[in-house]
Coordinates of C-alpha atoms (C1' of nucleotides) in Angstrom, one line a residue:
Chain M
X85 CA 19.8 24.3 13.8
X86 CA 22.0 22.4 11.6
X87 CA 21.4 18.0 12.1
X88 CA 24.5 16.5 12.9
X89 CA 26.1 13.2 11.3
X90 CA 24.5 11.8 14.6
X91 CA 20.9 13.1 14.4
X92 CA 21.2 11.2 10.7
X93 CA 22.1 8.1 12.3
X94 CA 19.8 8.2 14.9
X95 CA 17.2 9.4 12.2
X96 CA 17.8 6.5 10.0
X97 CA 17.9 3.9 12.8
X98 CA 14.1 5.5 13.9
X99 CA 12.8 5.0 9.9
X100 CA 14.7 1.5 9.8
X101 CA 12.6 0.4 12.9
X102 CA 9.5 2.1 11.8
X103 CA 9.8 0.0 8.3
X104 CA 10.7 -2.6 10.2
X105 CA 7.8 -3.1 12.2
X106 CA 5.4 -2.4 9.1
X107 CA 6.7 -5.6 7.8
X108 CA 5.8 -7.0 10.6
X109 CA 2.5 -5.7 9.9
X110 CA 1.9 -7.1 7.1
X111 CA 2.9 -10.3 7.7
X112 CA -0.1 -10.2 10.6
X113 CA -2.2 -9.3 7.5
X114 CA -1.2 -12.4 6.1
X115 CA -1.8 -14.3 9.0
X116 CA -5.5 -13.3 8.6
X117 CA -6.1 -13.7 4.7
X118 CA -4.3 -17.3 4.9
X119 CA -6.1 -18.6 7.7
X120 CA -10.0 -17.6 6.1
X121 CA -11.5 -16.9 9.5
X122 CA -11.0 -14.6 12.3
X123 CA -8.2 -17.2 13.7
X124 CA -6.4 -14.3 15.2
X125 CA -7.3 -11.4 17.1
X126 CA -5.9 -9.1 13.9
X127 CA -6.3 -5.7 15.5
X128 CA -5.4 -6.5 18.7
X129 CA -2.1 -7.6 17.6
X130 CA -1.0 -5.2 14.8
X131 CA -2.4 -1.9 17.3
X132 CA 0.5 -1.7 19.3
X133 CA 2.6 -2.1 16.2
X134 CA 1.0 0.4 14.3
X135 CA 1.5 2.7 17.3
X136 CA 5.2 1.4 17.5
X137 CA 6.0 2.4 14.1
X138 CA 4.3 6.0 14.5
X139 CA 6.2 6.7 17.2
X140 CA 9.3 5.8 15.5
X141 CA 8.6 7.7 12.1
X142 CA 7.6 10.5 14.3
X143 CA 10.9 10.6 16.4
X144 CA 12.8 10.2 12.6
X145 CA 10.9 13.2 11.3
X146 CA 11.6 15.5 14.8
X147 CA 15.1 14.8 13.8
X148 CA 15.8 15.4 10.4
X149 CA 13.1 18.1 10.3
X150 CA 15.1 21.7 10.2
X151 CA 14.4 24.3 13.0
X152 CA 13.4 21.7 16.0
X153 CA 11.5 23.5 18.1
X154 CA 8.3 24.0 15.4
X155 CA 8.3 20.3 15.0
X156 CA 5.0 18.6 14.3
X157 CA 3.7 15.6 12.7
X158 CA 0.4 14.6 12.9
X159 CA -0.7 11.1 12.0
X160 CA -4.0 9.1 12.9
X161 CA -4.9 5.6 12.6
X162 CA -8.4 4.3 12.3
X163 CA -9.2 0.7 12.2
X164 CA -12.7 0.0 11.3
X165 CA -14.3 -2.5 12.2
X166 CA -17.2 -4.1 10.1
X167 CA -20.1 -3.4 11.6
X168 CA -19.4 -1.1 14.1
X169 CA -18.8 2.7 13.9
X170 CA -15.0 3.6 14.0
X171 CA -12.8 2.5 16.3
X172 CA -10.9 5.3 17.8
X173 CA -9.4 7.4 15.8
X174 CA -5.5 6.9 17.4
X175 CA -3.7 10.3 17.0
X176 CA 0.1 11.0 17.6
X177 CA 1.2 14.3 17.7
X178 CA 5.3 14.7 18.3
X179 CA 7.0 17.6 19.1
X180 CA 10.1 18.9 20.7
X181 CA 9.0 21.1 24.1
X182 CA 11.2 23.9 23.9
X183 CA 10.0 25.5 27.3
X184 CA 9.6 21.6 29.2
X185 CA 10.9 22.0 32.3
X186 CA 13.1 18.8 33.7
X187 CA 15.2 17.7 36.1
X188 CA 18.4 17.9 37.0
X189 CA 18.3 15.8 40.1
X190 CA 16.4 16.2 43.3
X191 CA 13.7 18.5 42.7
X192 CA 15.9 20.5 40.5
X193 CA 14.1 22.2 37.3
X194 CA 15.6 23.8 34.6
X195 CA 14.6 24.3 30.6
X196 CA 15.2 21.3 28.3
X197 CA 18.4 21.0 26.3
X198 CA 17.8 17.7 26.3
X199 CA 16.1 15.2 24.2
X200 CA 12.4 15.8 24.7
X201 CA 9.1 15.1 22.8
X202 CA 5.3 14.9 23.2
X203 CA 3.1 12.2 21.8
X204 CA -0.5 13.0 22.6
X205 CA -2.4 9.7 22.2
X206 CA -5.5 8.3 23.8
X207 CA -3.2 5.0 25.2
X208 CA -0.2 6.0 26.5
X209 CA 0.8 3.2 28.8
X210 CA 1.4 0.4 26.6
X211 CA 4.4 1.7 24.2
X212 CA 6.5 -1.3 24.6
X213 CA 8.7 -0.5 27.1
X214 CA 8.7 -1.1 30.7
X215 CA 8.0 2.1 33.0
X216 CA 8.0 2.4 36.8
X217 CA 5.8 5.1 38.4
X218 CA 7.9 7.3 40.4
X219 CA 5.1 10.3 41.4
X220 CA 1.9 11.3 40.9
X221 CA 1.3 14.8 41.0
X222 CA -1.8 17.0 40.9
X223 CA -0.9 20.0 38.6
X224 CA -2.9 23.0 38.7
X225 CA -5.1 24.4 36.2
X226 CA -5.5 20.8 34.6
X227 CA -8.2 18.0 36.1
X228 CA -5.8 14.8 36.0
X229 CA -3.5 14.1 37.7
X230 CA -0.3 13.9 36.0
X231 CA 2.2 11.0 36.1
X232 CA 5.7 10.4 36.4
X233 CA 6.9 7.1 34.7
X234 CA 11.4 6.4 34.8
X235 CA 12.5 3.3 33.2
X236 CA 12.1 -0.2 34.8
X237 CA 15.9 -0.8 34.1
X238 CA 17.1 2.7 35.1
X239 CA 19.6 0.6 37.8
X240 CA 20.8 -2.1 36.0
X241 CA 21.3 -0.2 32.7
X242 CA 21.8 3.2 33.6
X243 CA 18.6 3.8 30.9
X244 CA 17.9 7.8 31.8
X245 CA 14.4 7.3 29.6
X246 CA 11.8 9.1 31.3
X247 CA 8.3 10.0 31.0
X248 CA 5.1 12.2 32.0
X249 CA 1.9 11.0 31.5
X250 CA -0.7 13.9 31.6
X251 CA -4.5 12.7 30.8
X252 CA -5.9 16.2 28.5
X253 CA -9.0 15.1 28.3
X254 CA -11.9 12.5 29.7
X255 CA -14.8 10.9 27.9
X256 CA -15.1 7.5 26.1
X257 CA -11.7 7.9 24.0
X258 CA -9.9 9.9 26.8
X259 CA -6.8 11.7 25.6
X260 CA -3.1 11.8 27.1
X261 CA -0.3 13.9 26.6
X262 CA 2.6 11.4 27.0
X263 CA 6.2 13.8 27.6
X264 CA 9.4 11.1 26.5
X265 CA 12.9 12.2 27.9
X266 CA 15.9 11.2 26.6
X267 CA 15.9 7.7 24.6
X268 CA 15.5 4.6 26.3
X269 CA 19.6 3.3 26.4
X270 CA 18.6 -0.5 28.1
X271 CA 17.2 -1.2 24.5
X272 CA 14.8 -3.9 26.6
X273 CA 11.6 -4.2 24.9
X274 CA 8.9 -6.8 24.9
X275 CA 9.2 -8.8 21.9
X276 CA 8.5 -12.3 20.6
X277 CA 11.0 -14.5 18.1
X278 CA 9.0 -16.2 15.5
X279 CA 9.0 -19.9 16.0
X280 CA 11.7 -21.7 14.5
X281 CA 12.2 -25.6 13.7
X282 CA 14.5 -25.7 17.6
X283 CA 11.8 -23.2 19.2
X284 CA 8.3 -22.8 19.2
X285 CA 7.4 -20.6 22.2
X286 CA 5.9 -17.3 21.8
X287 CA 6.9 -14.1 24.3
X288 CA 10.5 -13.6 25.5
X289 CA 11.5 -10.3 27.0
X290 CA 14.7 -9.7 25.4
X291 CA 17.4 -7.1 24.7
X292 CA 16.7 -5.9 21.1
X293 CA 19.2 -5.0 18.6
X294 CA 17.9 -1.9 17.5
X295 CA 17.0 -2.8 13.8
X296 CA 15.7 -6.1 13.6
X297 CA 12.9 -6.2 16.0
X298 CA 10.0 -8.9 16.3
X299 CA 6.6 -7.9 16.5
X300 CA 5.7 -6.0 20.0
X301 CA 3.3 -8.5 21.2
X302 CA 2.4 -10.1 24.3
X303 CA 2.2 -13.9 24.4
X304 CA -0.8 -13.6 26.3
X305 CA -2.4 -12.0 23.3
X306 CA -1.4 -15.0 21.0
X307 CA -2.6 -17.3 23.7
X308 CA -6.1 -15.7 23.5
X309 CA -6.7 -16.2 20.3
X310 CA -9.4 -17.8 19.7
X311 CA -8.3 -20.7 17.6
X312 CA -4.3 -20.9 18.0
X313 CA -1.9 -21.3 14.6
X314 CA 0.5 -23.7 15.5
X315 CA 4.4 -23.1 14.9
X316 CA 4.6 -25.1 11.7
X317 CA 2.3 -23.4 10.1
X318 CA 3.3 -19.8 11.7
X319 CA 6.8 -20.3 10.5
X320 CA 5.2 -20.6 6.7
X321 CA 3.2 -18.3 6.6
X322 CA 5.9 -16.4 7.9
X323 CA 8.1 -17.3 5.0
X324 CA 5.2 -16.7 2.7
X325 CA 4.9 -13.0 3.9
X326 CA 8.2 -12.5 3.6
X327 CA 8.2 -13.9 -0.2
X328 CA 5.5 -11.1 -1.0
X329 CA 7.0 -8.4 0.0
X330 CA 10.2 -8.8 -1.2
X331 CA 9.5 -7.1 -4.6
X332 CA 9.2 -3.6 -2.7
X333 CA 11.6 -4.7 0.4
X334 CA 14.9 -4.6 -1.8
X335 CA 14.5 -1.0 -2.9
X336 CA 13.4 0.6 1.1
X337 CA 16.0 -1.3 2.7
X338 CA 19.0 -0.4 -0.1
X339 CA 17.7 3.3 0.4
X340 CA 18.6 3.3 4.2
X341 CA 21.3 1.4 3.4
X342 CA 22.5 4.0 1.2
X343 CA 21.4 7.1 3.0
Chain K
dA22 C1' 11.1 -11.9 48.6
dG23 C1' 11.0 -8.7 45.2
dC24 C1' 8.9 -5.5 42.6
dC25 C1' 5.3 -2.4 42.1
dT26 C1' 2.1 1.8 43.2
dT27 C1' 0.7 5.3 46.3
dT28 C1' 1.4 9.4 48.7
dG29 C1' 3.2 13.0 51.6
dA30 C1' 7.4 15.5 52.3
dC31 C1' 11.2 17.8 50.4
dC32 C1' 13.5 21.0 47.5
dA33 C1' 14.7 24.2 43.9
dG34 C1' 13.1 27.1 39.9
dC35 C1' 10.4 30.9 38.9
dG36 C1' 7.6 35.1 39.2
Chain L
dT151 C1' 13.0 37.6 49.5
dC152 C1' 9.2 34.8 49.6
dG153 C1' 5.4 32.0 48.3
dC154 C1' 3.8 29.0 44.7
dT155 C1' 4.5 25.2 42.0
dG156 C1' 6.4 21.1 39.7
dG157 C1' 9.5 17.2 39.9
dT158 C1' 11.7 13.7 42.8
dC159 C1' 12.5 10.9 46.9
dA160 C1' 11.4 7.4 49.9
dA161 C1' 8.6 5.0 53.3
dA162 C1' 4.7 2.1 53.5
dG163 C1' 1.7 -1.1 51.9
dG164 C1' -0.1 -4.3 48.2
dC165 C1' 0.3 -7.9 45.0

DNA sequence: AGCCTTTGACCAGCG
DNA sequence: TCGCTGGTCAAAGGC
């Protein structure tokens, strides 16, 4: 299979918003070292970016990988914690489902042509976007139940982004095999805006640009924190991230450019 | 009131 | 052709 103009596009978008979000990331890991003490909740917040970012890298690589169909990337995150033994080991496995079967409208089945992928992961309900449950089916052969997720804004937006939830496994890290299909067109994702001099509320639910995307957390998580940065000095520590890493920024972002 | 999940029924693909 | 199975619909109830 040969990628098309598009595929590259859509390729380069994925690695852009994968990037993207790493910044983010370490701009979190700022937030930390600045602040001395535990003053945020660091692995709570950068978890669901880390996962964001995986899943976007991995959707990049199904793309611009030759011969979709073989596709798969494997990645793992562990996050240790001092003290403790390892947190989870996180792992994402994506790959095109050549012989998925979906549907083309009431209870009609057919082999995929479509976009498809698989992400097995041990948390696949929080990924950023909203979902609706739509069925709940029990499948034979398996021991869970599987799950049938469309998107919240399917309506409104016409967003055909679809998935199947299918827990693989039980026991204290209990692993899911999470089917996507087709991309998510509504572009709504929860985001928050980092506070600015007019603004300094956290958490807005708001249609996203594609490339320039704010860290996927919940303001509930910020408001948890423990001891609570205020906007001021979030917005310079924000600008102080962003100083660092502009040394190694210039020469991602002009390769995408250029790409 | 509006959105969600649950759940049984329905329907079409497949062997 | 028929039965099994998986995916979706839609009513009902909950939050």
């Amino acid at each position: 299979m040969e990628n098309s103009y598009l595929d590259q596009g859509a390729a380069i978008r994925e690695v852009g918003r994968g990037y993207d979000i790493l910044k983010q990331l370490h701009g979190l890991l700022w937030l930390k070292s600045r602040n001395g003490e535990e003053a945020v909740h660091t692995q709570e917040l950068a978890e669901p970016l880390f996962r964001e970012a995986l899943q976007a890298l991995n959707y990049a690589l199904c793309i611009m990988r030759p011969g979709v169909g073989s596709v798969e990337v494997k990645s793992e995150i562990v996050v240790l914690e001092s003290g403790s033994p390892a947190y989870s080991s996180h792992e994402s496995v994506a790959s095109y489902d050549s012989n998925q079967r979906i549907d083309n409208g009431r209870g009609k089945r057919r082999r995929v042509e479509e976009n498809s992928w698989i992400n097995n992961t041990s948390m696949p309900y929080d990924d950023g976007y909203q979902w609706r449950k739509y069925g709940d089916k029990k499948i034979s052969g398996t021991d869970f139940p599987r799950s049938y997720f469309r998107c919240t804004y399917k309506e409104e937006y016409k967003c055909t982004a679809k998935k199947v939830v299918q827990q693989t496994s039980d026991g204290e890290t209990p692993s899911f095999r999470v089917t996507y299909t087709n991309k998510h067109t509504c572009n709504f994702r929860k985001t928050i805006s980092p506070p600015t001099s007019q603004s300094s509320s956290f958490g807005s639910i708001e249609q996203d640009s594609g490339i320039n995307q704010m860290p996927d957390i919940m303001p509930q998580q910020l408001n948890q924190s423990s001891c609570l940065v205020d906007a001021n000095n979030l917005e310079k520590i924000y600008a102080n991230a962003s100083m660092v890493e502009r040394n190694w920024e210039w020469d991602i972002e002009s390769f995408l450019m250029d790409w």
